Amino acid sequence: MSRKMNQNNAHFRQAVRRLPLGVASNFRYWGEERTIYIKQGRGARIVDLDDNVYIDYRLGYGPAILGYADPRVDEAARKGMEVGGVFALSTEREYTVAERISKMVPAAELVRFSNSGTEAVMAALRLARAYTKKDDYVILEGSYHGLFDAAMWYTPMDKWGQVGDPEVYPYSEGIPVSTKSFAHFVQANDANQLEDVFKRKAGRIACLLIEPIMGNCLGIAADPEYLRTARALCDKHGVVLIIDEVKTGFRVAKGGVQQLYGVKADLCTFAKAVANGYPISVLAGREDIMRKIGKGVAHGGTYTAHSVSLAAAEKTLEILDETDALERIADYGTRLRNGMSVSLKARGIAHSFVGHPSMSGLYFAKDPPRNYRDWKGSDYSFYDAAAKVLHDERILCEPDSREPWFISAAHDESCLTETLAAFEIAIDTTLRSAGSTHKKSG
Ligand SMILES: Cc1ncc(COP(=O)(O)O)c(C=O)c1O
């Protein structure tokens, strides 16, 4: 199917004169001829400047869990607007929303709001450091926790395996290298390595910051046993366990990944699905830790708990808590996986799915990856090529194979049928394309 990009590309040429890369976030730049500008989103579909209508599996990296412009949430947001915005004072609804979050997530004994996932995780890290009076932290290789300096380190694959800590590099210029000594990296699902770091850095580690289903790394999932061991190791070594639920929260289960795994965090962070796309995030956790806020630990901000976002959060969480929306999302995700599997098996293509059906990673190797290094061993270039064809077929998945396919409650039967038909085209086109080096299974 040919896709017109004339208006998108014309707008790009104009926008790039005033905006770096022509966009408001680096990740939205997909090249001079493939950068998309959206006119409108409704349900599971979004429309670009060329009137291409896409079935969207990115959902703004997760937030639109009920679908774009959900009328119930938007109506609530309009009522929130009537409240008046922000006052540098508090409103009653903060308590109502905090109560709902505590009901859904047992670890959320106390709650504070912020505006973005980044802000919530920054606050969690600061709080853990203050509580333990230690500065270092441990994060998983391949994880993403936001655009702040402390979370923007990575370990190149080829450097892994050396004795001691692997070489660490900043993701961005402008990050002071002097701060890198605080970050320690471990691979997912290796409890021995985690314990080893805790022992070697004894007395220095404030927290383990972990996303048990890695929403920016295909959805690579921790084994339940690994997470339980990590919990026990944190207790043993006096380390605060921060579970970053910015992507998994109110998505993989009402109580998030913590409910799915039966593991309780000391601190946890939420954003994305909380308000169906209105900007709000949550820092929550154990009362004794959270009470340090205001007693030595700074937290707040001008736009925190904005009346529009708060009203949208109240309605979104009510829907997620009191309806079968999450079951329907998981069911759609399972049927999408099954349909894709049928097409791939018919063509002898080795594959597996990673993560949770509501945020699935499609992995081109027989066995699902257990850590970031495994992903490097898959045929991700096949995924990247197929994704381009899917875009031309108006199915919007992330161009980078590490980002899972997000499902909303608005994805319906027509979305499923159209997606599976387009998927077959994308796979066949990619197989046919010159230079495809894809290895078939068996
Ligand atoms: C697990 C996780 N933590 C934190 C963030 C940062 O959230 P935000 O982009 O709202 O700042 C993200 C964003 O994708 C995320 O996936």
XYZ file of C-alpha atoms and ligand atoms in Angstrom:
458
model
C 0.000 0.000 0.000
C 1.498 3.337 -0.915
C 1.497 5.889 1.849
C 1.452 9.589 1.072
C 3.868 11.604 3.144
C 3.783 14.903 1.223
C 2.193 17.015 3.964
C 4.182 15.335 6.724
C 7.439 15.916 4.866
C 6.538 19.506 3.966
C 5.787 20.193 7.608
C 9.039 18.593 8.648
C 10.984 20.924 6.367
C 9.227 23.894 7.962
C 9.428 22.650 11.558
C 13.114 21.832 11.431
C 13.843 25.513 10.901
C 12.555 26.290 14.413
C 12.706 22.986 16.334
C 15.795 20.748 16.657
C 15.121 17.697 14.428
C 11.720 19.265 13.704
C 10.154 17.658 16.771
C 9.619 18.147 20.511
C 11.296 14.901 21.621
C 14.283 13.242 19.917
C 12.454 9.884 19.739
C 9.799 11.383 17.465
C 12.267 12.065 14.673
C 12.098 9.130 12.243
C 14.132 10.640 9.401
C 13.541 13.431 6.911
C 10.965 11.451 4.954
C 9.334 9.315 7.634
C 8.666 11.735 10.488
C 4.945 11.763 11.237
C 2.868 14.725 12.450
C -0.471 13.850 14.010
C -3.696 15.746 13.446
C -5.928 13.730 15.728
C -6.248 10.536 17.749
C -9.508 8.713 18.483
C -9.740 5.293 20.100
C -6.956 3.081 18.743
C -6.460 5.116 15.569
C -4.479 8.255 14.816
C -4.547 10.460 11.725
C -1.544 12.265 10.271
C -1.237 15.410 8.142
C -1.620 13.339 4.959
C -4.843 11.811 6.319
C -3.195 8.425 6.751
C -5.207 6.635 9.436
C -3.021 4.331 11.503
C -3.904 1.627 14.007
C -1.598 2.655 16.799
C 0.375 0.210 18.958
C 2.624 2.851 20.507
C -0.076 4.771 22.379
C 2.369 7.571 23.080
C 4.698 4.946 24.675
C 1.830 3.584 26.727
C -0.385 6.309 28.172
C -3.538 5.995 26.022
C -4.616 2.816 27.791
C -8.324 3.421 27.204
C -7.744 4.768 23.707
C -7.230 8.337 22.538
C -9.741 10.960 23.632
C -11.751 8.578 25.783
C -15.012 10.548 26.251
C -15.363 9.576 29.932
C -11.856 10.764 30.789
C -12.098 13.900 28.661
C -15.391 14.832 30.292
C -13.733 14.462 33.710
C -10.766 16.526 32.505
C -13.114 19.312 31.409
C -14.604 19.338 34.909
C -11.046 19.446 36.246
C -10.418 22.500 34.080
C -13.309 24.266 35.789
C -11.462 23.872 39.080
C -8.894 26.322 37.811
C -5.501 24.681 37.208
C -2.789 25.063 39.826
C -2.848 27.287 42.881
C 0.418 26.654 44.720
C -2.067 25.146 47.184
C -3.696 21.746 47.419
C -7.107 20.443 46.335
C -9.296 17.710 47.835
C -8.972 15.466 44.801
C -5.301 14.718 45.595
C -6.536 12.670 48.546
C -9.252 10.905 46.508
C -6.782 9.823 43.831
C -4.187 8.800 46.431
C -6.847 6.641 48.133
C -7.621 4.891 44.848
C -3.933 4.240 44.185
C -3.437 2.823 47.694
C -6.428 0.540 47.184
C -5.074 -0.768 43.883
C -1.397 -1.012 44.903
C -0.777 -2.299 48.440
C 2.808 -0.948 48.474
C 1.424 2.577 47.994
C 0.991 3.394 51.681
C 1.630 7.066 50.974
C 1.458 8.898 47.668
C 2.918 12.037 46.088
C 2.258 13.346 42.564
C 4.617 14.683 39.914
C 4.203 15.461 36.222
C 6.300 12.912 34.316
C 7.796 9.484 34.802
C 11.243 11.043 34.870
C 10.278 13.331 37.739
C 8.765 10.486 39.763
C 11.837 8.270 39.374
C 14.149 11.185 40.206
C 12.165 11.736 43.381
C 12.273 8.025 44.262
C 16.035 7.927 43.862
C 16.500 11.031 45.981
C 14.225 9.646 48.681
C 15.993 6.268 48.757
C 19.329 8.034 49.051
C 18.070 10.229 51.859
C 16.489 7.328 53.711
C 19.570 5.093 53.555
C 22.101 7.940 53.709
C 23.903 6.272 50.803
C 24.534 7.511 47.276
C 25.048 4.534 44.943
C 22.344 2.663 43.088
C 22.001 -0.484 41.019
C 20.103 -0.642 37.710
C 19.542 -3.336 35.110
C 21.446 -3.366 31.867
C 19.166 -2.201 29.026
C 16.737 -0.459 31.362
C 15.288 3.015 30.852
C 14.056 5.133 33.715
C 13.790 8.577 32.166
C 15.820 11.440 30.808
C 17.668 12.534 33.951
C 21.417 12.252 34.331
C 21.493 9.499 36.963
C 19.460 7.138 34.754
C 21.273 7.837 31.515
C 24.163 5.432 31.642
C 24.715 2.314 29.627
C 27.189 -0.472 29.268
C 28.064 -1.398 25.676
C 27.601 -5.127 25.081
C 31.114 -5.742 23.886
C 32.508 -4.367 27.137
C 30.494 -6.752 29.280
C 32.182 -9.724 30.900
C 35.326 -8.046 32.105
C 36.388 -8.466 35.696
C 34.783 -5.967 38.063
C 32.265 -3.353 37.020
C 31.728 -2.989 33.258
C 32.655 0.216 31.478
C 29.819 2.740 31.758
C 29.061 5.471 29.204
C 26.590 8.375 29.240
C 23.660 8.210 26.777
C 24.013 11.900 26.127
C 26.612 14.581 25.988
C 26.269 17.018 28.850
C 26.095 14.416 31.592
C 28.921 15.021 34.084
C 31.160 11.955 34.015
C 32.009 12.530 37.649
C 28.537 11.238 38.586
C 28.953 7.856 36.916
C 30.696 6.260 39.859
C 27.300 6.084 41.619
C 25.682 3.713 39.077
C 26.236 -0.050 39.102
C 24.822 -2.317 36.410
C 23.607 -5.884 36.583
C 21.957 -8.122 34.027
C 18.339 -9.139 34.443
C 17.702 -12.552 35.976
C 21.168 -13.016 37.480
C 20.667 -12.983 41.243
C 24.283 -13.984 41.903
C 25.542 -10.915 40.115
C 23.146 -8.747 42.109
C 24.303 -10.218 45.385
C 27.899 -9.825 44.300
C 27.407 -6.073 43.703
C 25.611 -5.669 47.035
C 28.530 -7.394 48.762
C 31.338 -5.643 46.890
C 29.751 -2.237 47.389
C 28.652 -2.977 50.932
C 27.563 0.134 52.779
C 27.316 2.181 49.586
C 24.113 1.052 47.829
C 20.969 3.073 48.487
C 18.616 1.274 46.130
C 17.941 -1.218 43.404
C 15.952 0.531 40.667
C 14.208 -2.099 38.597
C 11.482 -2.424 35.984
C 10.515 -6.119 36.224
C 9.007 -6.070 32.723
C 11.412 -3.854 30.823
C 9.104 -1.644 28.808
C 11.909 -0.085 26.804
C 13.746 -3.312 26.200
C 11.263 -5.523 24.379
C 9.370 -6.305 27.565
C 12.125 -8.617 28.795
C 10.711 -10.010 31.992
C 12.260 -10.895 35.300
C 11.589 -14.446 36.462
C 9.293 -14.383 39.494
C 12.013 -16.254 41.386
C 14.614 -13.627 40.454
C 12.378 -10.816 41.641
C 11.624 -12.580 44.909
C 15.353 -13.143 45.443
C 16.063 -9.506 44.595
C 13.461 -8.493 47.206
C 15.120 -10.726 49.805
C 18.606 -9.457 48.925
C 17.452 -5.853 49.290
C 16.095 -6.669 52.748
C 19.280 -8.480 53.725
C 21.579 -5.667 52.601
C 19.423 -2.716 53.695
C 18.818 -1.619 50.106
C 15.579 0.157 49.105
C 13.738 -1.691 46.324
C 12.305 0.808 43.830
C 9.991 -0.797 41.289
C 9.545 1.511 38.344
C 5.987 0.924 37.138
C 5.887 3.915 34.799
C 4.958 1.559 31.946
C 3.581 -1.501 33.726
C 1.514 0.363 36.323
C -2.278 0.052 35.958
C -1.603 -1.881 32.734
C -0.357 -5.429 33.326
C -2.734 -5.765 36.311
C -4.763 -3.413 38.462
C -1.967 -3.551 41.004
C 0.698 -3.423 38.304
C 3.687 -5.680 38.009
C 3.818 -5.989 41.788
C 0.460 -7.765 41.771
C 1.491 -9.908 38.813
C 4.632 -11.081 40.605
C 3.363 -10.964 44.162
C 6.282 -8.753 45.193
C 5.983 -5.534 47.176
C 8.265 -2.575 46.503
C 9.578 -0.169 49.113
C 9.015 2.667 46.655
C 7.260 2.565 43.309
C 6.681 4.995 40.479
C 3.781 5.318 38.040
C 2.923 7.576 35.090
C 1.677 6.710 31.563
C -1.639 4.864 32.160
C -2.516 6.824 35.304
C -4.536 9.482 33.467
C -4.900 8.096 29.937
C -2.333 10.554 28.609
C -2.867 13.641 30.746
C 0.472 14.505 32.358
C 0.713 13.189 35.875
C 2.990 10.736 37.661
C 3.103 9.111 41.047
C 5.707 8.342 43.659
C 4.365 5.965 46.281
C 5.667 3.619 48.918
C 6.332 2.583 52.449
C 5.126 5.003 55.062
C 8.395 5.218 57.005
C 10.301 6.119 53.831
C 7.675 8.445 52.362
C 7.367 10.391 55.634
C 10.887 11.666 55.055
C 9.346 13.910 52.401
C 9.037 17.272 54.083
C 11.304 16.096 56.892
C 14.568 16.664 55.103
C 13.619 15.585 51.576
C 12.446 18.170 49.063
C 9.589 17.308 46.717
C 7.060 19.411 44.818
C 6.754 21.615 41.762
C 4.585 24.336 40.276
C 2.443 22.065 38.094
C 2.240 19.118 40.482
C -1.335 17.745 40.819
C -2.783 20.045 38.151
C -6.577 20.008 38.387
C -7.047 18.727 34.818
C -4.603 15.831 35.134
C -5.861 14.945 38.574
C -9.477 14.766 37.404
C -8.415 12.657 34.413
C -6.469 10.356 36.766
C -9.468 9.967 39.041
C -11.680 8.842 36.153
C -9.054 6.668 34.418
C -8.192 4.787 37.595
C -11.865 4.337 38.419
C -12.414 2.740 34.999
C -9.327 0.539 35.255
C -10.255 -0.539 38.774
C -13.971 -1.087 38.318
C -14.376 -2.448 34.786
C -12.899 -5.369 32.841
C -10.782 -3.023 30.668
C -7.472 -4.682 31.609
C -8.817 -8.182 30.935
C -9.998 -7.061 27.499
C -6.643 -5.468 26.769
C -4.777 -8.651 27.725
C -7.204 -10.748 25.687
C -6.653 -8.619 22.578
C -2.902 -8.828 23.126
C -3.055 -12.609 23.382
C -5.106 -12.895 20.200
C -2.728 -10.535 18.401
C 0.211 -12.685 19.460
C -1.577 -15.865 18.359
C -2.444 -14.394 14.964
C 1.113 -13.202 14.377
C 2.424 -16.589 15.426
C 0.250 -18.372 12.867
C 1.674 -16.196 10.071
C 5.258 -16.554 11.253
C 5.025 -20.308 11.765
C 3.518 -20.748 8.303
C 6.664 -19.104 6.954
C 9.046 -21.033 9.179
C 10.201 -17.941 11.032
C 11.566 -18.500 14.532
C 10.025 -16.093 16.999
C 8.811 -15.645 20.540
C 6.882 -13.053 22.491
C 8.204 -11.267 25.535
C 6.608 -9.294 28.349
C 2.884 -9.178 28.987
C 0.111 -9.419 26.346
C -0.796 -5.781 27.087
C 2.770 -4.732 26.146
C 4.281 -7.453 23.966
C 7.767 -7.625 22.569
C 8.116 -9.565 19.315
C 11.458 -11.309 19.258
C 12.924 -13.060 16.240
C 14.507 -16.063 17.949
C 12.955 -19.270 19.290
C 13.531 -18.712 22.977
C 12.547 -15.442 24.638
C 15.458 -13.285 25.855
C 16.246 -13.256 29.557
C 18.365 -10.130 29.454
C 19.454 -7.318 27.154
C 22.395 -9.273 25.780
C 20.030 -11.939 24.440
C 18.196 -9.270 22.451
C 21.463 -8.427 20.723
C 21.609 -12.044 19.586
C 18.224 -11.958 17.799
C 17.471 -10.964 14.212
C 16.364 -7.465 15.156
C 17.222 -6.074 11.739
C 14.373 -8.241 10.369
C 12.021 -6.572 12.835
C 13.278 -3.102 11.918
C 12.704 -3.771 8.191
C 9.223 -5.244 8.781
C 8.262 -2.270 10.972
C 8.865 0.114 8.048
C 6.464 -1.890 5.862
C 3.918 -1.944 8.687
C 4.062 1.840 8.853
C 3.405 2.032 5.122
C 0.464 -0.318 5.738
C -0.749 2.117 8.433
C 0.060 -0.072 11.388
C 2.066 1.976 13.829
C 4.524 0.016 15.916
C 7.816 1.391 17.191
C 10.526 1.409 14.509
C 12.976 0.164 17.132
C 12.383 -3.500 18.030
C 13.113 -2.860 21.684
C 9.810 -1.083 22.221
C 6.836 -3.376 22.885
C 3.439 -3.239 21.176
C 1.027 -1.448 23.501
C -2.650 -2.391 23.514
C -5.511 -0.142 24.565
C -9.088 -0.953 25.542
C -10.126 0.697 22.263
C -8.422 -1.905 20.026
C -11.335 -3.856 18.566
C -12.023 -6.687 16.135
C -11.571 -4.483 13.080
C -8.154 -3.398 14.394
C -7.152 -7.024 14.898
C -8.241 -8.153 11.431
C -6.541 -5.224 9.705
C -3.376 -5.610 11.752
C -2.983 -9.315 11.043
C -3.556 -8.787 7.301
C -0.940 -6.009 7.252
C 1.422 -8.134 9.315
C 1.406 -10.883 6.665
C 2.202 -8.318 3.982
C 5.021 -6.875 6.090
C 6.589 -10.275 6.720
C 6.356 -11.353 3.075
C 7.725 -8.045 1.820
C 10.606 -8.212 4.269
C 11.400 -11.811 3.357
C 11.420 -10.898 -0.332
C 13.452 -7.749 0.043
C 16.946 -7.914 -1.283
C 19.585 -8.303 1.351
C 17.263 -9.871 3.926
C 19.561 -12.163 5.814
C 16.843 -13.576 8.013
C 17.477 -17.091 9.277
C 14.463 -19.397 9.187
C 13.828 -21.793 12.023
C 14.461 -25.535 11.840
C 10.096 2.581 32.983
C 10.124 4.043 32.688
N 10.518 4.897 33.640
C 10.551 6.219 33.436
C 10.198 6.759 32.218
C 10.225 8.239 32.003
O 8.923 8.711 31.872
P 8.629 10.115 31.155
O 8.914 9.939 29.716
O 7.185 10.381 31.461
O 9.509 11.129 31.790
C 9.789 5.902 31.192
C 9.414 6.440 29.873
O 9.199 5.750 28.927
C 9.735 4.510 31.444
O 9.328 3.657 30.498
